[in-house]
Short mmCIF file of C-alpha atoms in Angstrom, two decimals:
data_model
loop_
_atom_site.label_atom_id
_atom_site.label_comp_id
_atom_site.label_asym_id
_atom_site.label_seq_id
_atom_site.Cartn_x
_atom_site.Cartn_y
_atom_site.Cartn_z
CA MET A 1 17.44 -2.60 2.82
CA ARG A 2 16.83 -1.20 -1.02
CA ILE A 3 12.92 -2.47 -1.57
CA CYS A 4 10.77 -2.56 -4.77
CA ILE A 5 6.95 -2.23 -3.92
CA ILE A 6 4.86 -3.72 -5.87
CA GLY A 7 1.25 -1.95 -6.31
CA ALA A 8 0.14 1.82 -5.46
CA GLY A 9 -3.23 0.81 -4.09
CA MET A 10 -3.31 1.16 -0.38
CA ALA A 11 -1.79 -2.26 0.96
CA GLY A 12 1.50 -1.07 -1.15
CA LEU A 13 1.31 2.91 0.04
CA SER A 14 0.56 1.70 3.91
CA CYS A 15 4.10 -0.82 3.77
CA ALA A 16 5.87 1.98 2.12
CA THR A 17 5.38 4.88 3.68
CA ALA A 18 6.40 2.49 7.09
CA LEU A 19 9.49 1.13 5.57
CA HIS A 20 10.19 5.01 4.56
CA GLY A 21 9.61 6.10 7.80
CA ARG A 22 12.51 3.44 9.17
CA GLY A 23 15.25 4.68 6.57
CA HIS A 24 14.60 2.27 3.85
CA ASP A 25 15.44 3.19 0.06
CA VAL A 26 11.82 1.71 -1.85
CA VAL A 27 10.43 1.87 -4.51
CA VAL A 28 7.25 1.47 -5.76
CA PHE A 29 5.98 0.91 -9.02
CA ASP A 30 2.60 0.64 -10.56
CA LYS A 31 0.72 0.10 -13.89
CA GLY A 32 -1.60 2.75 -13.38
CA ARG A 33 -1.27 6.78 -14.34
CA GLY A 34 -2.05 7.66 -11.43
CA ALA A 35 -2.89 6.80 -7.64
CA GLY A 36 -6.51 5.49 -7.16
CA GLY A 37 -6.53 1.81 -8.06
CA ARG A 38 -10.05 0.53 -5.80
CA MET A 39 -10.04 3.75 -4.11
CA SER A 40 -10.56 5.65 -7.69
CA THR A 41 -12.58 8.17 -8.89
CA ARG A 42 -13.28 9.12 -12.97
CA ARG A 43 -15.04 12.18 -14.20
CA LEU A 44 -17.12 12.63 -16.97
CA ASP A 45 -17.79 16.12 -19.35
CA THR A 46 -21.18 17.38 -19.46
CA ARG A 47 -22.60 20.00 -20.31
CA SER A 48 -24.13 21.02 -16.93
CA GLY A 49 -20.02 20.85 -16.22
CA THR A 50 -17.78 17.52 -14.23
CA ALA A 51 -20.04 15.01 -12.92
CA CYS A 52 -16.98 12.77 -10.96
CA PHE A 53 -18.10 9.10 -9.55
CA ASP A 54 -16.08 7.64 -6.53
CA HIS A 55 -16.67 4.80 -8.93
CA GLY A 56 -14.65 1.84 -6.50
CA ALA A 57 -14.95 1.60 -2.81
CA GLN A 58 -17.55 4.10 -1.54
CA TYR A 59 -16.37 4.80 1.86
CA PHE A 60 -14.10 3.58 4.67
CA THR A 61 -14.05 2.43 8.12
CA ALA A 62 -11.72 3.39 11.39
CA ARG A 63 -11.77 0.76 13.58
CA ASP A 64 -8.44 0.09 14.43
CA PRO A 65 -6.81 3.00 16.89
CA ALA A 66 -3.44 3.11 14.56
CA PHE A 67 -5.36 3.38 11.30
CA LEU A 68 -8.07 5.98 12.97
CA ASP A 69 -5.07 8.14 14.28
CA GLN A 70 -3.82 8.11 10.60
CA VAL A 71 -7.65 8.83 8.83
CA ARG A 72 -7.25 11.86 11.29
CA ARG A 73 -4.28 13.06 10.25
CA TRP A 74 -6.13 12.76 6.67
CA GLU A 75 -8.88 14.68 8.51
CA ALA A 76 -6.05 17.99 9.74
CA THR A 77 -5.62 17.83 6.67
CA GLY A 78 -8.06 18.00 4.09
CA HIS A 79 -8.21 14.63 2.66
CA ALA A 80 -10.63 12.49 4.12
CA ALA A 81 -14.20 13.68 6.55
CA ARG A 82 -16.92 11.75 7.90
CA TRP A 83 -20.13 10.48 5.56
CA PRO A 84 -22.71 10.11 8.50
CA ALA A 85 -25.00 7.96 5.39
CA ALA A 86 -22.84 5.11 5.28
CA GLY A 87 -22.48 5.03 9.62
CA ALA A 88 -20.92 6.76 12.16
CA ASP A 89 -17.59 5.72 11.75
CA ALA A 90 -17.66 6.05 7.76
CA TRP A 91 -15.23 8.62 6.01
CA VAL A 92 -14.54 9.18 2.12
CA GLY A 93 -11.71 11.01 0.64
CA MET A 94 -11.79 14.39 -0.36
CA PRO A 95 -12.46 15.90 -2.54
CA ALA A 96 -12.64 12.40 -3.84
CA MET A 97 -11.72 9.48 -2.26
CA ASN A 98 -8.24 9.14 -4.04
CA ALA A 99 -7.76 12.38 -2.21
CA PRO A 100 -6.03 9.90 0.88
CA VAL A 101 -3.83 7.42 -1.47
CA ARG A 102 -2.63 10.18 -4.07
CA ALA A 103 -1.31 12.14 -0.37
CA MET A 104 0.53 9.27 0.65
CA ALA A 105 2.23 8.27 -3.38
CA ASP A 106 3.40 11.97 -2.91
CA GLY A 107 5.64 11.42 -0.40
CA LEU A 108 7.09 8.63 -1.93
CA ASP A 109 9.31 7.46 -5.20
CA VAL A 110 6.19 5.66 -6.85
CA ARG A 111 6.86 5.59 -11.04
CA TRP A 112 3.67 5.53 -12.74
CA GLY A 113 2.40 3.32 -16.43
CA MET A 114 5.11 0.28 -15.61
CA ARG A 115 3.79 -2.85 -15.61
CA ALA A 116 5.37 -5.75 -13.34
CA GLU A 117 5.49 -8.37 -15.13
CA GLY A 118 7.57 -10.61 -12.67
CA LEU A 119 10.29 -11.03 -10.69
CA SER A 120 13.53 -12.81 -10.44
CA ARG A 121 16.22 -13.82 -7.94
CA ASP A 122 19.94 -13.73 -8.49
CA GLY A 123 21.08 -13.03 -5.18
CA ARG A 124 19.60 -9.35 -5.51
CA TRP A 125 15.46 -9.24 -7.11
CA ARG A 126 15.04 -7.54 -10.37
CA VAL A 127 11.40 -5.98 -11.66
CA ARG A 128 11.40 -7.47 -14.94
CA GLY A 129 8.92 -4.96 -17.05
CA ASP A 130 8.77 -3.14 -20.11
CA GLY A 131 11.01 0.18 -19.01
CA ILE A 132 11.73 -0.84 -15.42
CA GLY A 133 15.02 -1.49 -15.43
CA ALA A 134 17.66 -3.79 -13.85
CA ASN A 135 18.02 -2.03 -10.68
CA PRO A 136 19.06 -4.62 -8.52
CA PHE A 137 16.97 -4.53 -4.81
CA ASP A 138 17.54 -6.04 -1.70
CA ALA A 139 13.40 -7.20 -1.02
CA ALA A 140 10.86 -7.36 -3.29
CA ILE A 141 7.09 -6.52 -1.61
CA VAL A 142 3.89 -7.76 -3.79
CA ALA A 143 0.89 -5.63 -3.32
CA VAL A 144 -1.05 -6.49 -6.02
CA PRO A 145 -5.18 -7.80 -5.93
CA ALA A 146 -4.46 -11.99 -4.28
CA GLU A 147 -5.34 -13.18 -8.52
CA GLN A 148 -2.29 -10.80 -9.76
CA VAL A 149 -0.11 -12.51 -7.12
CA PRO A 150 0.64 -16.63 -8.08
CA ALA A 151 2.48 -14.88 -11.47
CA LEU A 152 4.85 -12.97 -9.25
CA VAL A 153 5.57 -15.40 -6.87
CA GLU A 154 4.97 -18.89 -6.93
CA GLY A 155 8.64 -19.37 -9.18
CA HIS A 156 9.61 -17.73 -5.38
CA ASP A 157 7.58 -19.51 -2.83
CA PRO A 158 4.83 -21.71 -4.05
CA ALA A 159 2.99 -21.60 -0.93
CA MET A 160 2.25 -17.53 -0.96
CA ALA A 161 1.10 -18.24 -4.66
CA GLU A 162 -0.94 -21.31 -3.36
CA ALA A 163 -2.30 -19.01 -0.38
CA ALA A 164 -3.23 -16.10 -2.79
CA LEU A 165 -5.55 -19.04 -5.11
CA SER A 166 -7.18 -19.51 -2.31
CA THR A 167 -8.89 -16.44 -1.65
CA PRO A 168 -10.23 -15.23 -4.86
CA SER A 169 -12.34 -12.25 -5.20
CA ALA A 170 -15.61 -10.84 -6.43
CA PRO A 171 -16.31 -8.81 -9.64
CA CYS A 172 -18.91 -6.23 -9.23
CA TRP A 173 -20.25 -4.09 -12.41
CA THR A 174 -20.51 -0.19 -11.49
CA VAL A 175 -22.52 1.94 -13.87
CA MET A 176 -21.68 5.31 -13.30
CA VAL A 177 -24.74 7.66 -13.63
CA ALA A 178 -25.49 11.94 -14.24
CA TYR A 179 -28.61 13.41 -13.72
CA ARG A 180 -29.83 16.69 -14.93
CA SER A 181 -31.66 17.77 -12.39
CA ARG A 182 -31.77 15.96 -8.40
CA VAL A 183 -33.06 12.17 -8.89
CA PRO A 184 -36.70 12.14 -6.86
CA THR A 185 -35.55 10.60 -3.01
CA ASP A 186 -34.31 12.23 -0.42
CA ARG A 187 -31.97 9.24 0.14
CA ASP A 188 -28.19 9.31 -0.22
CA ARG A 189 -27.11 5.54 0.14
CA LEU A 190 -29.83 2.95 -0.85
CA THR A 191 -28.38 -0.73 -0.18
CA ASP A 192 -29.36 -4.16 -1.82
CA PRO A 193 -32.24 -3.10 -3.96
CA GLY A 194 -32.30 -5.53 -5.59
CA PRO A 195 -29.38 -7.28 -8.06
CA LEU A 196 -27.83 -3.74 -7.17
CA ALA A 197 -25.63 -4.16 -3.18
CA SER A 198 -25.55 0.28 -3.52
CA ALA A 199 -26.57 3.55 -5.81
CA VAL A 200 -24.34 6.24 -3.76
CA ARG A 201 -26.13 10.19 -4.77
CA ASN A 202 -21.90 10.87 -4.88
CA SER A 203 -22.77 14.18 -5.40
CA ALA A 204 -23.89 14.19 -2.22
CA LYS A 205 -20.82 13.65 -0.90
CA PRO A 206 -18.16 15.82 1.26
CA GLY A 207 -16.31 18.25 -0.95
CA ARG A 208 -17.94 17.48 -3.75
CA GLU A 209 -19.73 19.87 -6.56
CA GLY A 210 -20.73 19.41 -9.63
CA PRO A 211 -23.58 18.12 -11.69
CA GLU A 212 -26.44 14.99 -9.37
CA ALA A 213 -24.08 11.70 -9.88
CA TRP A 214 -25.12 8.33 -8.57
CA VAL A 215 -23.14 5.35 -8.73
CA LEU A 216 -24.81 1.54 -9.05
CA GLN A 217 -22.59 -1.05 -7.97
CA ALA A 218 -24.51 -4.49 -8.35
CA GLY A 219 -23.48 -7.12 -5.64
CA ALA A 220 -20.75 -10.35 -6.52
CA GLU A 221 -23.57 -12.89 -7.03
CA TRP A 222 -25.35 -10.95 -9.91
CA SER A 223 -22.16 -9.45 -11.24
CA GLN A 224 -19.85 -13.20 -11.55
CA ALA A 225 -23.62 -14.07 -13.00
CA HIS A 226 -23.34 -11.17 -15.77
CA ILE A 227 -19.89 -10.71 -15.93
CA GLU A 228 -19.19 -11.26 -19.66
CA ASP A 229 -22.44 -9.51 -20.69
CA THR A 230 -21.62 -6.23 -22.41
CA PRO A 231 -21.61 -2.80 -20.73
CA ALA A 232 -24.08 -1.74 -22.27
CA GLU A 233 -25.96 -4.79 -21.88
CA VAL A 234 -25.19 -4.22 -17.67
CA GLU A 235 -25.96 -0.90 -18.03
CA ALA A 236 -29.88 -0.68 -19.20
CA MET A 237 -31.13 -3.79 -16.41
CA ILE A 238 -28.95 -1.75 -14.03
CA LEU A 239 -30.78 1.73 -14.85
CA ASP A 240 -33.86 -0.22 -14.83
CA THR A 241 -33.81 -1.33 -11.27
CA PHE A 242 -32.68 2.02 -10.05
CA ALA A 243 -35.69 3.41 -11.94
CA HIS A 244 -37.80 0.83 -10.35
CA GLU A 245 -36.18 1.96 -6.73
CA ILE A 246 -36.62 5.24 -7.02
CA GLY A 247 -40.15 5.23 -8.06
CA GLY A 248 -40.73 7.70 -10.21
CA GLU A 249 -39.67 9.72 -12.92
CA LEU A 250 -36.40 9.46 -13.22
CA PRO A 251 -34.56 13.42 -14.45
CA HIS A 252 -32.82 13.10 -18.28
CA ARG A 253 -29.29 11.26 -18.36
CA ILE A 254 -26.75 13.75 -19.13
CA ALA A 255 -23.91 11.23 -19.22
CA THR A 256 -23.34 7.29 -18.12
CA SER A 257 -20.64 5.05 -17.73
CA VAL A 258 -19.77 1.51 -17.34
CA HIS A 259 -16.90 -0.62 -15.40
CA ARG A 260 -16.07 -3.98 -14.52
CA TRP A 261 -14.05 -4.55 -11.45
CA ARG A 262 -13.17 -8.83 -12.03
CA TYR A 263 -10.66 -7.98 -8.52
CA ALA A 264 -13.36 -5.66 -6.42
CA ARG A 265 -14.44 -7.17 -3.30
CA SER A 266 -11.59 -9.51 -1.69
CA GLY A 267 -11.60 -12.60 0.34
CA ASN A 268 -9.92 -13.28 3.82
CA LEU A 269 -7.50 -15.07 4.43
CA GLY A 270 -7.10 -14.75 7.70
CA THR A 271 -3.98 -13.31 8.23
CA GLY A 272 -2.20 -9.69 8.28
CA ALA A 273 0.93 -10.41 5.99
CA LEU A 274 3.42 -13.39 4.26
CA TRP A 275 6.38 -12.76 4.74
CA ASN A 276 9.64 -15.31 3.89
CA ALA A 277 12.75 -13.74 5.23
CA ASP A 278 15.24 -15.79 3.97
CA ARG A 279 14.00 -14.71 0.93
CA ARG A 280 13.02 -11.15 1.58
CA LEU A 281 9.83 -11.38 -0.58
CA GLY A 282 6.90 -9.97 0.82
CA VAL A 283 3.01 -9.92 0.53
CA CYS A 284 0.47 -7.89 1.78
CA GLY A 285 -3.37 -6.97 0.53
CA ASP A 286 -7.15 -6.77 2.28
CA TRP A 287 -7.36 -9.97 0.86
CA LEU A 288 -4.93 -11.12 4.00
CA ILE A 289 -7.41 -9.78 6.32
CA GLY A 290 -10.36 -8.84 4.95
CA PRO A 291 -12.71 -6.85 2.03
CA ARG A 292 -11.94 -3.37 3.45
CA ILE A 293 -9.80 -0.15 2.78
CA GLU A 294 -9.13 -0.02 6.56
CA ALA A 295 -7.66 -3.89 6.19
CA ALA A 296 -5.15 -2.87 3.13
CA TRP A 297 -3.69 -0.52 5.74
CA GLN A 298 -3.14 -2.90 7.69
CA SER A 299 -1.61 -5.34 5.99
CA GLY A 300 0.94 -2.65 4.63
CA GLN A 301 1.78 -1.73 7.83
CA ARG A 302 2.11 -5.63 9.81
CA LEU A 303 3.40 -6.62 6.31
CA ALA A 304 6.35 -3.95 7.37
CA ASP A 305 6.91 -4.74 11.17
CA ARG A 306 7.59 -8.34 9.91
CA VAL A 307 10.43 -6.96 7.36
CA GLY A 308 11.97 -5.11 10.28
CA ASP A 309 15.87 -3.99 9.57
CA GLY A 310 15.69 -6.87 7.11
CA MET A 311 17.49 -9.24 8.30
CA PRO A 312 16.62 -13.62 8.37
CA GLY A 313 15.53 -14.93 10.72
#
């Protein structure tokens, strides 16, 4: 079959890789400029060099045997490494969190900078969006956050749309800050300090270079309560909390940036993937299993298994 996938995050690329391996012709559309999504990395130029921040997911676990095999392949190619600071089963992308998804995308037909605005069907699927064109597809797969699923599928499978609406994501405010010198703490990862869910010395992860860089992420409840605050207000509050947690004078800041993730931590519908065999329409994503990168990969694989050879029934 010729299959379109909307969304080039971990779930979409996992599904695309599996389907491509089974001989399907797969095209992936993504509104971003490159691979990453919630595994993105941001770079800020400073007088002390380029500071790098994994400003989405800080690490991922690998517990499922099939996913662990995949992670070990990424390790063998230099795209992943263990990060003991987050636990015995914790891994990070190398040299940045987006390395595994970039490696997956390199082997696929991924079309960046193309925002899918809708799906239409006249026996075959067509993706509506600026610059996408009208190429028909035999099957359509949606691999985006739950909140963005209904706009694409509700006219074709209301039950899929309702499932997504029942599984909302939690937001997260993230503050990235680079310092001229080392922050006075031996800990590279702090968890649950006040409104912060975590504070991570990003520059201490394997393969990272550049100045002292920290990623400070607020908890879901705090982020929701302050969801419409300005970035400047959030930056001030989060940095004050971090300074209080460290308990000493912090070095001079040389760069800061703030990012609001409206759809940071997924829900958990409790099923692996959704597939309408009669209409050849599917949905995958971490929100179908749980808020983990591993779950996103598993969901993509499970949807590919359900698609099979593409025949109804």
